[in-house]
């Protein structure tokens, strides 16, 4: 079992930065594939960035070069550094852990980027 709690969302102007954190509990956190997803109003949830247990990363094309995902297994935490934010980055951001074919989700944190 993994429990995830996101933090760090908020309101920011276009061009600004935010850093999201996701604290996990449970012994399997450090060996899980971790990811950040987002859901904009009226749209489906989409993958923003993922990081494997070995540290390999992947990003949605729309955020490449602006967002960075990282993990600290000692702290059971995964981060999403978001720079050069755009209004289209607005949405609820969810932390995700995948282990043995089971997805675990946090409750989400709102990110709003004003133009």
GROMACS .gro file of C-alpha atoms in nm:
model
  115
    1UNK     CA    1   0.000   0.000   0.000
    2UNK     CA    2   0.122   0.349  -0.089
    3UNK     CA    3  -0.028   0.676   0.028
    4UNK     CA    4   0.066   0.993  -0.158
    5UNK     CA    5   0.023   1.356  -0.052
    6UNK     CA    6   0.096   1.639  -0.294
    7UNK     CA    7   0.187   1.996  -0.203
    8UNK     CA    8   0.326   2.310  -0.364
    9UNK     CA    9   0.047   2.411  -0.597
   10UNK     CA   10  -0.083   2.764  -0.621
   11UNK     CA   11  -0.143   3.068  -0.839
   12UNK     CA   12   0.145   3.200  -1.047
   13UNK     CA   13   0.185   3.439  -1.337
   14UNK     CA   14   0.288   3.317  -1.679
   15UNK     CA   15   0.664   3.277  -1.694
   16UNK     CA   16   0.687   3.195  -1.327
   17UNK     CA   17   0.791   2.878  -1.147
   18UNK     CA   18   0.648   2.633  -0.899
   19UNK     CA   19   0.786   2.323  -0.733
   20UNK     CA   20   0.548   2.041  -0.653
   21UNK     CA   21   0.628   1.777  -0.393
   22UNK     CA   22   0.470   1.441  -0.331
   23UNK     CA   23   0.542   1.262  -0.007
   24UNK     CA   24   0.481   0.891  -0.006
   25UNK     CA   25   0.437   0.639   0.269
   26UNK     CA   26   0.486   0.268   0.244
   27UNK     CA   27   0.787   0.047   0.191
   28UNK     CA   28   0.734   0.011  -0.183
   29UNK     CA   29   0.763   0.383  -0.264
   30UNK     CA   30   1.135   0.366  -0.339
   31UNK     CA   31   1.090   0.077  -0.584
   32UNK     CA   32   0.789   0.216  -0.766
   33UNK     CA   33   0.774   0.396  -1.095
   34UNK     CA   34   0.657   0.750  -1.011
   35UNK     CA   35   0.484   1.010  -1.218
   36UNK     CA   36   0.303   1.339  -1.231
   37UNK     CA   37  -0.024   1.373  -1.420
   38UNK     CA   38  -0.249   1.672  -1.468
   39UNK     CA   39  -0.611   1.729  -1.551
   40UNK     CA   40  -0.738   2.054  -1.696
   41UNK     CA   41  -1.107   2.146  -1.677
   42UNK     CA   42  -1.304   1.949  -1.933
   43UNK     CA   43  -1.004   1.743  -2.037
   44UNK     CA   44  -0.873   1.396  -1.965
   45UNK     CA   45  -0.596   1.335  -1.721
   46UNK     CA   46  -0.261   1.329  -1.899
   47UNK     CA   47   0.092   1.223  -1.814
   48UNK     CA   48   0.325   1.515  -1.752
   49UNK     CA   49   0.643   1.337  -1.643
   50UNK     CA   50   0.758   1.000  -1.514
   51UNK     CA   51   1.066   0.865  -1.341
   52UNK     CA   52   1.168   0.503  -1.301
   53UNK     CA   53   1.315   0.349  -0.988
   54UNK     CA   54   1.653   0.380  -1.161
   55UNK     CA   55   1.608   0.749  -1.235
   56UNK     CA   56   1.520   0.735  -1.604
   57UNK     CA   57   1.280   1.014  -1.694
   58UNK     CA   58   1.024   1.084  -1.962
   59UNK     CA   59   0.818   1.396  -2.035
   60UNK     CA   60   0.517   1.506  -2.233
   61UNK     CA   61   0.627   1.702  -2.538
   62UNK     CA   62   0.443   2.009  -2.410
   63UNK     CA   63   0.665   2.036  -2.100
   64UNK     CA   64   1.004   1.922  -2.227
   65UNK     CA   65   1.273   2.172  -2.143
   66UNK     CA   66   1.053   2.346  -1.884
   67UNK     CA   67   0.968   2.079  -1.627
   68UNK     CA   68   1.200   1.849  -1.434
   69UNK     CA   69   1.096   1.544  -1.236
   70UNK     CA   70   1.321   1.406  -0.963
   71UNK     CA   71   1.297   1.168  -0.670
   72UNK     CA   72   1.458   1.133  -0.331
   73UNK     CA   73   1.405   0.775  -0.218
   74UNK     CA   74   1.556   0.844   0.124
   75UNK     CA   75   1.278   1.096   0.183
   76UNK     CA   76   1.009   0.900  -0.003
   77UNK     CA   77   0.945   1.211  -0.210
   78UNK     CA   78   0.907   1.292  -0.577
   79UNK     CA   79   0.931   1.645  -0.710
   80UNK     CA   80   0.820   1.835  -1.017
   81UNK     CA   81   1.006   2.159  -1.085
   82UNK     CA   82   0.802   2.368  -1.325
   83UNK     CA   83   0.961   2.668  -1.496
   84UNK     CA   84   0.841   2.907  -1.766
   85UNK     CA   85   0.484   2.824  -1.679
   86UNK     CA   86   0.211   2.891  -1.933
   87UNK     CA   87  -0.165   2.936  -1.888
   88UNK     CA   88  -0.217   2.600  -2.058
   89UNK     CA   89  -0.029   2.435  -1.771
   90UNK     CA   90  -0.327   2.512  -1.548
   91UNK     CA   91  -0.491   2.210  -1.391
   92UNK     CA   92  -0.497   1.972  -1.100
   93UNK     CA   93  -0.167   1.790  -1.069
   94UNK     CA   94  -0.167   1.436  -0.934
   95UNK     CA   95   0.119   1.227  -0.807
   96UNK     CA   96   0.118   0.863  -0.912
   97UNK     CA   97   0.304   0.550  -0.809
   98UNK     CA   98   0.298   0.228  -1.008
   99UNK     CA   99   0.396  -0.099  -0.846
  100UNK     CA  100   0.312  -0.453  -0.952
  101UNK     CA  101   0.057  -0.325  -1.198
  102UNK     CA  102  -0.132  -0.123  -0.939
  103UNK     CA  103  -0.163   0.254  -0.964
  104UNK     CA  104  -0.173   0.465  -0.649
  105UNK     CA  105  -0.288   0.828  -0.662
  106UNK     CA  106  -0.263   1.135  -0.445
  107UNK     CA  107  -0.551   1.375  -0.392
  108UNK     CA  108  -0.412   1.636  -0.630
  109UNK     CA  109  -0.291   1.994  -0.600
  110UNK     CA  110  -0.424   2.287  -0.803
  111UNK     CA  111  -0.191   2.483  -1.028
  112UNK     CA  112  -0.327   2.801  -1.186
  113UNK     CA  113  -0.120   3.007  -1.429
  114UNK     CA  114  -0.253   3.351  -1.508
  115UNK     CA  115  -0.175   3.530  -1.834
   0.00000   0.00000   0.00000
